[in-house]
Coordinates of C-alpha atoms and ligand atoms in Angstrom, one line a residue:
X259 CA -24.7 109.4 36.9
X260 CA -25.7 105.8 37.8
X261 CA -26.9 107.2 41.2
X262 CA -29.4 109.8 39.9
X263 CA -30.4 107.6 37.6
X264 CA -31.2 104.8 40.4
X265 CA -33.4 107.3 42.5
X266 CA -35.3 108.8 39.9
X267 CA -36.2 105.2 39.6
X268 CA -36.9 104.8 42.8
X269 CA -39.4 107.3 43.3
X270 CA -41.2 105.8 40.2
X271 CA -41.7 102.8 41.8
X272 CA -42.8 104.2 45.3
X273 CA -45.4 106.6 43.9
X274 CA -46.9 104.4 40.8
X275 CA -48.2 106.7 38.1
X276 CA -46.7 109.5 38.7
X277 CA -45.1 112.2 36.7
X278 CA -41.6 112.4 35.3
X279 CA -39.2 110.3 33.2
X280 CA -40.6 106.6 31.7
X281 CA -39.3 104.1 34.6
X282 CA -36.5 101.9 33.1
X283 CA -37.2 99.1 31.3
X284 CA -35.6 95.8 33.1
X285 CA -33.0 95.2 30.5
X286 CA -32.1 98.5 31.0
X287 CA -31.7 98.1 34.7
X288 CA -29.5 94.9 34.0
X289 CA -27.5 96.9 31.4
X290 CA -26.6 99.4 34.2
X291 CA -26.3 97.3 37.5
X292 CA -26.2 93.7 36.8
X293 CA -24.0 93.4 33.7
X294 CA -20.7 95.4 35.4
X295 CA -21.1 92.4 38.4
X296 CA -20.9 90.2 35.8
X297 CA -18.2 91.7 34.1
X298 CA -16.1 92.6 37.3
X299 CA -12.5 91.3 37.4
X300 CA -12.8 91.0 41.2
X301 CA -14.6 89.0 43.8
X302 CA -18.3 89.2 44.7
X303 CA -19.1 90.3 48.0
X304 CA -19.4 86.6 48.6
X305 CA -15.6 85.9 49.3
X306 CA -16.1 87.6 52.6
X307 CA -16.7 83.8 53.3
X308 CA -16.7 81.4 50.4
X309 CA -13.4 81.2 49.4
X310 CA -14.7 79.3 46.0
X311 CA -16.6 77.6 44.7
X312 CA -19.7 80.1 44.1
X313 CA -20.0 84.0 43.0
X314 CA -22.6 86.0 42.8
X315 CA -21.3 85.9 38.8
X316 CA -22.4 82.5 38.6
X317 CA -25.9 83.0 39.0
X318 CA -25.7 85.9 35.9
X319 CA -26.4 85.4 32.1
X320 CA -25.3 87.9 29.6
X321 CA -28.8 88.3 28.6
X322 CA -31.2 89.9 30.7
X323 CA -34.3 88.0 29.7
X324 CA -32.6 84.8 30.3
X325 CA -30.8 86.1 33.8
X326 CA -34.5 86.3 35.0
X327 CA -35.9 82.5 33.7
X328 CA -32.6 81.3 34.6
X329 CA -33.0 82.6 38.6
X330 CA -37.4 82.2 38.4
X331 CA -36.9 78.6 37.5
X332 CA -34.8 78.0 40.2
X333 CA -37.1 79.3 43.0
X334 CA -33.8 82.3 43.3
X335 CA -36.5 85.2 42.3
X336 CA -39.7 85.8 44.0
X337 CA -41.3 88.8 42.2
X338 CA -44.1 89.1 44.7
X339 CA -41.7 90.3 47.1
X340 CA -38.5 91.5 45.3
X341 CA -36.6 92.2 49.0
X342 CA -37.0 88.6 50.2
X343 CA -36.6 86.8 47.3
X344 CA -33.7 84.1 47.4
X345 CA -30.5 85.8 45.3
X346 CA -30.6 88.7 47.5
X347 CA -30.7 86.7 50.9
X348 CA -27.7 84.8 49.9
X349 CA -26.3 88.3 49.4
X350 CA -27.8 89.9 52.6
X351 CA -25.8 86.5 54.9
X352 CA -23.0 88.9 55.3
X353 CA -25.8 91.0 57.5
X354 CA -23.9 94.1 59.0
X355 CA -19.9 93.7 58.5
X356 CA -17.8 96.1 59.7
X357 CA -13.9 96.1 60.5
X358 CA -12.2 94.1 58.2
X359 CA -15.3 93.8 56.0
X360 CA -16.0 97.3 55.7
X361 CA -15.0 97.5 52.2
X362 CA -17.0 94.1 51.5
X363 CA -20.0 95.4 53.2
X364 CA -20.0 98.3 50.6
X365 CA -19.8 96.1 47.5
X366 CA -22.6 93.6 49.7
X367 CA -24.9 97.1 49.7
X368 CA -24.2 97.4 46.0
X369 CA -25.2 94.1 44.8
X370 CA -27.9 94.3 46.6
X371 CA -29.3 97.3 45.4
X372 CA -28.4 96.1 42.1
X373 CA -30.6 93.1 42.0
X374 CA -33.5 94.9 44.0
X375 CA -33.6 97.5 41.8
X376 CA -33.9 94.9 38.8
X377 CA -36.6 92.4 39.8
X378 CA -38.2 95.6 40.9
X379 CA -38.4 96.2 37.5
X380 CA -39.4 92.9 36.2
X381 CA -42.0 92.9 38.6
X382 CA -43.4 95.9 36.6
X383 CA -43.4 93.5 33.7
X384 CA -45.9 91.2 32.9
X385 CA -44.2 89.9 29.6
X386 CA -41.3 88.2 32.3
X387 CA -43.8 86.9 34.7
X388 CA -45.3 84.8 31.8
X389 CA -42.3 84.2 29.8
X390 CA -41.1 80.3 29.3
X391 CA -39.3 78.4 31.4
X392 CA -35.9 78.2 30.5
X393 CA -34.4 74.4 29.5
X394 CA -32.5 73.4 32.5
X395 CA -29.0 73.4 31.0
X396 CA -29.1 77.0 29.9
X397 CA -29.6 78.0 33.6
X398 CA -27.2 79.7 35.6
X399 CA -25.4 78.1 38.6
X400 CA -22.6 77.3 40.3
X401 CA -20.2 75.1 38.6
X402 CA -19.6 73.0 41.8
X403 CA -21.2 70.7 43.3
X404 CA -22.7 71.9 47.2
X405 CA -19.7 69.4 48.6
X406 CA -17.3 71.7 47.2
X407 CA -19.1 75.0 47.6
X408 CA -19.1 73.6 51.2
X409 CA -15.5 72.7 52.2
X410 CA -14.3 76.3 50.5
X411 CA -16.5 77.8 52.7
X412 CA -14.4 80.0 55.2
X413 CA -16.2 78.7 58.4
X414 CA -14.8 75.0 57.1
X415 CA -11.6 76.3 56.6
X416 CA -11.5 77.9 60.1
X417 CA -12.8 75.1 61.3
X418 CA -9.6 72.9 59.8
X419 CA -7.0 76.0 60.8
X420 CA -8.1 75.8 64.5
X421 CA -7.1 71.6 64.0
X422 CA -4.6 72.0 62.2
X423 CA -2.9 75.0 63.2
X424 CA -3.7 76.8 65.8
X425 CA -3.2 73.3 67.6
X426 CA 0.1 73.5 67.5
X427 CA 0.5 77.6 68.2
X428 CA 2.5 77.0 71.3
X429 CA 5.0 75.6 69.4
X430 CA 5.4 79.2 68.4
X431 CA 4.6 81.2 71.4
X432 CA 5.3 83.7 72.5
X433 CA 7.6 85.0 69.8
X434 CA 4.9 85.5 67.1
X435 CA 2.4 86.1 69.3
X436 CA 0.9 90.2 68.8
X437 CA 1.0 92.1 72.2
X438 CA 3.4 90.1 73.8
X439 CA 6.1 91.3 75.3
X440 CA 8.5 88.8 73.5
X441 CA 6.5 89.8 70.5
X442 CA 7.4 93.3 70.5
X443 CA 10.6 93.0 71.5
X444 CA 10.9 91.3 67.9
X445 CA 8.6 93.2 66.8
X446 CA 11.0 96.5 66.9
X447 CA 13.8 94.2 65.4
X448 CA 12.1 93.0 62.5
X449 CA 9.2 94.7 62.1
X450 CA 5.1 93.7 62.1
X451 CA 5.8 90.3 60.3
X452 CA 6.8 88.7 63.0
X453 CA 3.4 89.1 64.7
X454 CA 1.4 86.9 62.6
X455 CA 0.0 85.0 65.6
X456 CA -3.1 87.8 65.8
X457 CA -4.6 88.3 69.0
X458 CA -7.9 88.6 68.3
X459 CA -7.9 84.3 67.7
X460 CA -7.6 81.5 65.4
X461 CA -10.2 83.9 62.9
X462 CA -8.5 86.8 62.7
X463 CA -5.0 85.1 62.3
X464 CA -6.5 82.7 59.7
X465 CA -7.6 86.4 57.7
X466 CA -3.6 87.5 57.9
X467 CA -2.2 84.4 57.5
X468 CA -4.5 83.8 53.8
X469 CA -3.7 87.3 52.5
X470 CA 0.3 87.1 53.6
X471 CA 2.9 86.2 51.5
X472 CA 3.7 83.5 54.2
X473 CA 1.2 80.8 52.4
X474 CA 2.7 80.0 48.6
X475 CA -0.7 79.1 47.0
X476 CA 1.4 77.6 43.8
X477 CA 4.3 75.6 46.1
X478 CA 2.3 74.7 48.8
X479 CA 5.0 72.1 50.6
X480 CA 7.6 75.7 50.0
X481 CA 5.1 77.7 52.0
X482 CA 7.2 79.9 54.4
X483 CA 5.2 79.0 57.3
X484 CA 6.8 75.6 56.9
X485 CA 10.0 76.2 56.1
X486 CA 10.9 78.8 58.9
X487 CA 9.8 76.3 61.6
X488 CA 11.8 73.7 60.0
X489 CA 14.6 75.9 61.1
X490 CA 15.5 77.3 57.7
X491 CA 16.7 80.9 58.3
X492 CA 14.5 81.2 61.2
X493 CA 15.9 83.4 64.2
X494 CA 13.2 80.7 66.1
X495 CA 15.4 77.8 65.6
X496 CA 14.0 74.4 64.4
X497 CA 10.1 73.9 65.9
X498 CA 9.9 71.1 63.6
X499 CA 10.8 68.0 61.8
X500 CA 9.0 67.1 58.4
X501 CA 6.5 64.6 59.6
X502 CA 5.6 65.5 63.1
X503 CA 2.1 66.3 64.1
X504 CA 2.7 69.7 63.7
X505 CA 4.0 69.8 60.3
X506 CA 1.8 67.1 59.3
X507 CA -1.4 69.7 60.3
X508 CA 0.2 72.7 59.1
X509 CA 0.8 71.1 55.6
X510 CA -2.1 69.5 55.7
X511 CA -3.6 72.8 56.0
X512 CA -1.8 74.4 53.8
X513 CA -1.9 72.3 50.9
X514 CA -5.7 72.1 51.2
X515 CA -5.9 75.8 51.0
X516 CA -4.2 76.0 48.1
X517 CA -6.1 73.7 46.5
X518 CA -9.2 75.6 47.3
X519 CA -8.2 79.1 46.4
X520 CA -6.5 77.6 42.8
X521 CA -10.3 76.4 42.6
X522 CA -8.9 72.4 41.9
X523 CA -11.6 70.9 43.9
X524 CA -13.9 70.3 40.9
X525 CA -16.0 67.2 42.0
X526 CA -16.8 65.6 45.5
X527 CA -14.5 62.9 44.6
X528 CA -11.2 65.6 44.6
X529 CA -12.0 66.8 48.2
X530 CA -9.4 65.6 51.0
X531 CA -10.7 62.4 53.3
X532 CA -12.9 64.1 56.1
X533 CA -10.8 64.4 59.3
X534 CA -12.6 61.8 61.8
X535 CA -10.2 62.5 64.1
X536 CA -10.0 63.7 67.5
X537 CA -10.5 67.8 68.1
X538 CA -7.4 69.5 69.4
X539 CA -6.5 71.6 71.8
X540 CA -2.5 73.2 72.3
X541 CA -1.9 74.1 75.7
X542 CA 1.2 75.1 78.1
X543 CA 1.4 72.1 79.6
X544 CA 5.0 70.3 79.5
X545 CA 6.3 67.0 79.7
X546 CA 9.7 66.1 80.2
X547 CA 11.4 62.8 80.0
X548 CA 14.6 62.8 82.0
X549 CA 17.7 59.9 81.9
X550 CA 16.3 58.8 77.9
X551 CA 18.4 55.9 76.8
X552 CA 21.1 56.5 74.6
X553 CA 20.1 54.6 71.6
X554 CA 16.6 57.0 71.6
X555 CA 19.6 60.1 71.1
X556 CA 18.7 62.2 68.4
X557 CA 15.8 60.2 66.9
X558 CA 12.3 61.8 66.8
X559 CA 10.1 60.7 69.7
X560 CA 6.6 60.1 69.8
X561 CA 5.0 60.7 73.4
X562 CA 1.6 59.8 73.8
X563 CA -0.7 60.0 77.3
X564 CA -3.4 58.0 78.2
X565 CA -5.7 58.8 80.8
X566 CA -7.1 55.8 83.4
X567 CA -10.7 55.1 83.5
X568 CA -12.4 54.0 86.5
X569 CA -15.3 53.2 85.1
X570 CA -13.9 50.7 82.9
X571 CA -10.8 49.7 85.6
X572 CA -8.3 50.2 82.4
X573 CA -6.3 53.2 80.2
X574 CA -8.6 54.8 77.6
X575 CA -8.1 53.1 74.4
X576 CA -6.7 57.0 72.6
X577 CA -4.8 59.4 73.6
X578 CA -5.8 62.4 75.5
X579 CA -2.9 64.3 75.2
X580 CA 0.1 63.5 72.6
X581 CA 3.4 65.5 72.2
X582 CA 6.4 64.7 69.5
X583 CA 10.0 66.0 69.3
X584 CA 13.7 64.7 68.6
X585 CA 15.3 64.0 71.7
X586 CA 18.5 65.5 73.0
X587 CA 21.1 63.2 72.7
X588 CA 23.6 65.0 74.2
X589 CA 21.5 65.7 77.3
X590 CA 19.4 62.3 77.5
X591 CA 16.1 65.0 77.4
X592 CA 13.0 64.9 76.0
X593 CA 10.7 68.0 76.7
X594 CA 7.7 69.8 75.2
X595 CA 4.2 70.9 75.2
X596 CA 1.3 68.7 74.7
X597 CA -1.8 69.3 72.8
X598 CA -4.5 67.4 74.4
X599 CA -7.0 65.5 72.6
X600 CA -10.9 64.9 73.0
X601 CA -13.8 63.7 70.3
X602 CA -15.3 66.5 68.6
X603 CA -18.9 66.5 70.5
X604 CA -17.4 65.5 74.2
X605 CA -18.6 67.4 77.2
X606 CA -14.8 68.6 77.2
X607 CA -14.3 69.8 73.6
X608 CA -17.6 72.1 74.9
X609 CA -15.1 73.2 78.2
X610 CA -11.7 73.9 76.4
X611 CA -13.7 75.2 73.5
X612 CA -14.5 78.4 75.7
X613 CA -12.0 77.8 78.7
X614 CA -8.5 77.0 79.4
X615 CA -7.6 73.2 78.3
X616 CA -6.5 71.4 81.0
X617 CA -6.1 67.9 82.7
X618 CA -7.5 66.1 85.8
X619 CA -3.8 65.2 88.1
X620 CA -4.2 61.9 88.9
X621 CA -2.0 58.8 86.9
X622 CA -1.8 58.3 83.6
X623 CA 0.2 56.0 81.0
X624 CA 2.8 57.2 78.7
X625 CA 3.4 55.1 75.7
X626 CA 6.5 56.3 73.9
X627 CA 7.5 55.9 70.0
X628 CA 10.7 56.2 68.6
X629 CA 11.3 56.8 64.9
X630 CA 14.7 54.6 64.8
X631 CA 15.1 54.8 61.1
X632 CA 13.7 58.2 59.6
X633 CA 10.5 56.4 58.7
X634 CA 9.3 60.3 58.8
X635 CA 11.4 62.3 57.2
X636 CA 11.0 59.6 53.7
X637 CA 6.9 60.3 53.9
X638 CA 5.6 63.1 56.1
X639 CA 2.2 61.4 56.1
X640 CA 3.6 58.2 57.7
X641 CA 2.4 57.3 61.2
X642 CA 4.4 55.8 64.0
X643 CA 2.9 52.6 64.8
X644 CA 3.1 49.1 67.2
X645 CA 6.5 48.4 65.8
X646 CA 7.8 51.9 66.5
X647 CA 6.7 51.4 70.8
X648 CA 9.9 51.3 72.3
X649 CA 8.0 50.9 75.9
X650 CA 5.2 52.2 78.2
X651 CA 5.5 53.5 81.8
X652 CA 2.2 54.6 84.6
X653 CA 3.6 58.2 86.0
X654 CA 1.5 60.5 88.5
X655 CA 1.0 64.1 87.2
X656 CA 0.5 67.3 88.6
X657 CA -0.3 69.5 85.8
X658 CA 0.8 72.8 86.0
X659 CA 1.0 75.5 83.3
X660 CA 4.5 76.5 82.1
X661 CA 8.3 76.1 81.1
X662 CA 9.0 75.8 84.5
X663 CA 6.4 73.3 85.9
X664 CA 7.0 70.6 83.9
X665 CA 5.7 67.2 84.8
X666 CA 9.0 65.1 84.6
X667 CA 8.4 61.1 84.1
X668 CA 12.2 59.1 84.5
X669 CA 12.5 57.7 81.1
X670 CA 15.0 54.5 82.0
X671 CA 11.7 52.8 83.5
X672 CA 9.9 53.2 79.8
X673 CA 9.2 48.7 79.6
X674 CA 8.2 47.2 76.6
Ligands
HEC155 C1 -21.4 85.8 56.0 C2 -21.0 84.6 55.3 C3 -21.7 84.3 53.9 C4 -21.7 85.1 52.8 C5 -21.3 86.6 52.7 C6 -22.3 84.3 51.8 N1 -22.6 83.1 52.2 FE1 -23.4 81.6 51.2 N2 -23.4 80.4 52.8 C7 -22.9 80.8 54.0 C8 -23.1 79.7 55.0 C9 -22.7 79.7 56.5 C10 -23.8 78.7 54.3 C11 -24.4 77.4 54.8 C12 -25.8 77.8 55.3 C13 -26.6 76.7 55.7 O1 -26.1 75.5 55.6 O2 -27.7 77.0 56.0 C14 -23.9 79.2 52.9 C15 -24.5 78.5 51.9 C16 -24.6 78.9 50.6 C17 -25.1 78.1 49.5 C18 -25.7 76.7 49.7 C19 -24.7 75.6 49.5 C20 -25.2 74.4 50.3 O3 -24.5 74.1 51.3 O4 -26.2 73.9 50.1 C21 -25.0 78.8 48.4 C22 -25.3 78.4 47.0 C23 -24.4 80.1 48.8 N3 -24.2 80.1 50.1 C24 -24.2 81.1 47.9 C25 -23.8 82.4 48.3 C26 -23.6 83.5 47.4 C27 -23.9 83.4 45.9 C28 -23.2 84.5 48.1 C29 -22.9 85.9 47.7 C30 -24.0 86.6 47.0 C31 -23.0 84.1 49.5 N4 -23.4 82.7 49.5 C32 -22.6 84.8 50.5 C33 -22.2 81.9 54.4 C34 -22.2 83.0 53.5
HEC156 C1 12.0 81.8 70.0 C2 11.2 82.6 69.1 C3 10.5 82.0 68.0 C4 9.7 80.8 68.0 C5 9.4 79.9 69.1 C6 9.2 80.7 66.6 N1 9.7 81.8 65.8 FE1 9.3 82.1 63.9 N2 10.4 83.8 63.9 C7 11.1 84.3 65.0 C8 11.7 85.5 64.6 C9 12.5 86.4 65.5 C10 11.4 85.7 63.2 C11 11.9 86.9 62.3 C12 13.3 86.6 61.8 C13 13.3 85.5 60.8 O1 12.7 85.6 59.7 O2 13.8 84.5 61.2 C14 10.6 84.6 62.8 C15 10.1 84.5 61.5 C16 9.1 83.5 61.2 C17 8.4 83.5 60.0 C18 8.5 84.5 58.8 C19 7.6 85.7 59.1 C20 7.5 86.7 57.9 O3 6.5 87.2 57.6 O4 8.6 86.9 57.3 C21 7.6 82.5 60.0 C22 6.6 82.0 58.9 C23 7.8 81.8 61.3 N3 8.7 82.5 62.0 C24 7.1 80.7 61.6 C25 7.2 80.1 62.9 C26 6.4 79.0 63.3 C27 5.3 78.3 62.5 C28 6.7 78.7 64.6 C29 6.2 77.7 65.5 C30 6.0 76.4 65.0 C31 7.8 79.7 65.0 N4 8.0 80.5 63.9 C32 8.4 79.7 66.2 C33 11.1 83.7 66.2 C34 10.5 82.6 66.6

C-alpha cells in the first residue's frame, strides 16, 4: 500500500503538472513515512555505528510543521536540493553496507527515501518555506552533547577494544581463535562459542563479542569474558589475576561499554579520563625468567623492558614492551608473552599497525615488580610502583616468535 502510494508520488514530482491523483500534501507524507521512524521500538539505521548517543528519532517532532522549522533552522534541510540536504547525508554515511549490515542497509534505504520523499514535498510548499522560525528550545536534537555522541561512536569503541583487548588476545590464542586448528578441535567439543576470537580482526570480533551473551551490560565486573579467564569454570585455566594489565583493559573495556549502551554518559563530565597512554600491540614473543628467587614464589610479577638508546647513550625512559603474571613457585619460573608498547603517532605504531609487531635484538633492561602483598587483588586499578621494584638486570635478546623460542634472562642476577 505504502509502496504504490510512494511512486504515484514520485511520478508527480518528476513530471510537474501532470495528470492523475492530487500529490500528497507534506503532512501527509510525514504521516506515512516519518511518523512510524519516530514511533519505531527499534534502532535507526544509525546504530550500524553510533552505539548512542544520537538516532535518527532525535531529530523528529510529532508534528510535521514543526519537524520541518525544527530541521530548516538548524541548517539539517536544504529544500533547494532535497538529496543533499544535511539529515539525509548523515543517513547516507553508512554508503553501501553489505555483510553484516545488510539488513541495516535496508532500513538506511528506507529512511532515506522517507525523508526525500518529504522535503520533496515541502519543497512543493511555499507556506513551509516562509513559515517562522521555530524558538530554539522547541527544536529537535540530540540530547547529548557531541563529546558523548563521539566516544559511543563505534570507530571509538574499536578504537578502545583494539587497546584494550585485542592487546592482550594472545593471552587467549589459539584456543578461541576461529580457523585454528586448536580452535576447532574445541570447536567440535563445545560447539561455535568457543570461537569468539573472529578471524576477520579486532572489528568483526568487537561485532560478536557486543551482541554475545559473554558481555553483562547490567554486571559489568560479572561479565563472562572476565570471569572465565580468571579461571572460573574455564577448560583454559587461569589467564588472569584481577589487576593485571590484561584484566585491567578488558574491564576497563567492558565497563565503559556498558556504560555506553545503558546510555549513562549524559554530560562530558561522565565520560572516562582519555587514555594518554601508549598504543599496544600483543605479540608471540616470550620471555622467561629462569632460577626466580624464592620469596617472588607465587606473587604476581611485573616485567617491564626497556629498550637502549644510542642517541641519548641511556634506556628509554617507558617501556617498549611489558608482560605480567604470577610466578611459579614451585618451579622458580616466570614465563609469558609480551605486548609491546609505542606512542600512538610513532613511525612504529604506523609498522605494527599493518605488519607483524616485532623488536630490534640487541640489549635491553628488564626492570621487574613484585606485588609482595596483594596490593592488586584489593583494587584492580592500582599500579605497581618504585616501591614494588624488586631489581633490574641488562639481558641480550634474540627475539624470536613462539612457545618454544623464548628469550630466557637468569632471574638471581635481578639487583636492586
Ligand atoms: C557508517 C557510520 C555512520 C553512520 C551509519 C552514521 N554516522 Fe554519524 N558519524 C559517523 C562518523 C565517523 C562521524 C564523525 C564524522 C566527522 O567527524 O566528520 C559522525 C558524526 C555524526 C554527528 C556529529 C557529531 C560530532 O562529532 O560533531 C552526528 C550528529 C551524527 N553523526 C549523526 C548521525 C545520525 C543521526 C545518523 C543516522 C541517521 C548517523 N550519524 C549515521 C559515522 C556514522
Ligand atoms: C588452552 C585453551 C584456552 C585458553 C588459552 C583460553 N581459553 Fe577460554 N575457553 C577454552 C575452552 C575449551 C572453553 C569452553 C569450555 C569452557 O566454557 O570452559 C573456553 C571458554 C571461554 C569462554 C566462554 C565462551 C562462551 O561463549 O561460553 C570465555 C568468555 C573465555 N573462554 C575467555 C577466555 C579469555 C578471555 C582467554 C584469554 C585471556 C581465554 N579464554 C583463554 C579454552 C581456552
Amino acid at each position: 500500500m505504502r509502496v504504490v502510494w510512494f511512486i504515484t508520488g514520485v511520478v508527480g514530482w518528476a513530471l510537474p503538472g501532470s495528470v492523475g491523483a492530487a500529490e500528497p500534501t507534506p503532512a501527509e507524507v510525514f504521516e506515512k513515512r516519518i511518523v512510524p521512524i519516530f514511533k519505531s521500538p527499534n534502532p535507526s539505521s544509525c546504530v550500524q555505528c553510533h552505539l548512542a548517543g544520537v538516532d535518527l528519532k532525535d531529530y523528529i517532532l510529532p508534528d510535521a510543521e514543526k519537524t520541518f522549522r525544527s530541521l530548516r533552522d538548524q541548517g539539517l534541510i536544504d529544500l533547494d536540493a532535497p538529496e543533499k540536504t544535511k539529515i539525509v547525508k548523515l543517513i547516507d554515511m553508512g554508503g553501501n553496507a553489505n555483510g553484516p549490515n545488510a539488513v541495516n542497509a535496508k532500513l538506511r534505504v528506507a529512511e532515506r527515501d522517507a525523508f526525500v520523499a518529504w522535503i520533496k514535498a515541502c519543497a512543493a510548499d511555499p507556506k513551509l518555506k516562509d513559515a517562522p522560525k521555530l524558538d530554539e528550545k522547541d527544536r529537535a536534537q540530540p540530547a547529548r552533547p557531541v563529546e558523548v555522541i563521539r566516544h559511543a561512536r563505534k570507530d571509538q569503541v574499536l578504537e578502545s577494544f583494539e587497546r584494550n583487548v585485542w592487546a592482550w588476545r594472545f593471552r587467549c590464542m589459539n584456543c578461541h581463535t576461529e580457523v585454528t586448528p586448536q580452535n576447532d578441535k574445541y570447536r567440535k567439543e563445545y560447539g561455535d562459542r568457543v570461537a569468539w576470537v573472529k578471524k576477520g580482526g579486532p572489528a568483526d570480533t568487537l561485532e560478536y563479542l557486543i551482541a554475545s551473551k559473554l558481555l553483562d551490560p547490567a554486571k559489568p565486573e560479572q561479565s563472562l569474558l572476565l570471569r572465565k579467564p580468571l579461571g572460573e569454570k574455564h577448560e583454559g585455566g587461569t589467564k588472569f589475576v584481577v589487576g593485571d594489565d590484561a584484566y585491567k583493559g578488558f574491564r576497563t573495556w567492558i565497563e565503559d561499554v556498558a556504560a555506553i549502551r545503558a546510555d549513562k554518559y549524559a554530560a562530558v563530565a561522565d565520560l572516562p579520563p582519555a587514555d594518554t597512554g601508549p598504543q599496544r600491540f600483543g605479540t608471540d614473543l616470550w620471555l622467561k625468567l629462569t632460577a626466580c628467587p624464592p620469596e617472588w614464589g607465587d606473587k604476581f610479577l611485573q616485567a617491564r623492558v626497556f629498550a637502549w638508546d644510542a642517541k641519548r647513550k641511556a634506556w628509554d625512559e617507558t617501556p617498549v614492551a611489558v608482560s605480567d603474571r604470577v610466578v611459579s613457585g614451585k618451579a622458580n619460573l616466570w614465563q609469558h608473552s609480551l605486548t609491546l608498547l609505542t606512542s600512538k603517532d610513532s613511525e612504529r605504531a604506523k609498522a605494527w599497525r599493518t605488519g607483524k609487531p616485532s623488536l630490534p635484538d640487541g640489549k635491553y633492561l628488564l626492570r621487574v615488580y613484585v606485588d609482595g602483598n596483594g596490593k592488586l587483588a584489593k583494587d584492580w586499578q592500582a599500579v605497581l610502583g618504585e616501591a614494588d621494584l624488586a631489581g633490574q638486570v641488562e639481558f641480550q635478546a634474540k627475539w624470536r616468535e613462539g612457545y618454544n623460542a623464548m628469550t630466557a634472562v637468569d632471574a638471581s642476577k635481578v639487583r636492586k
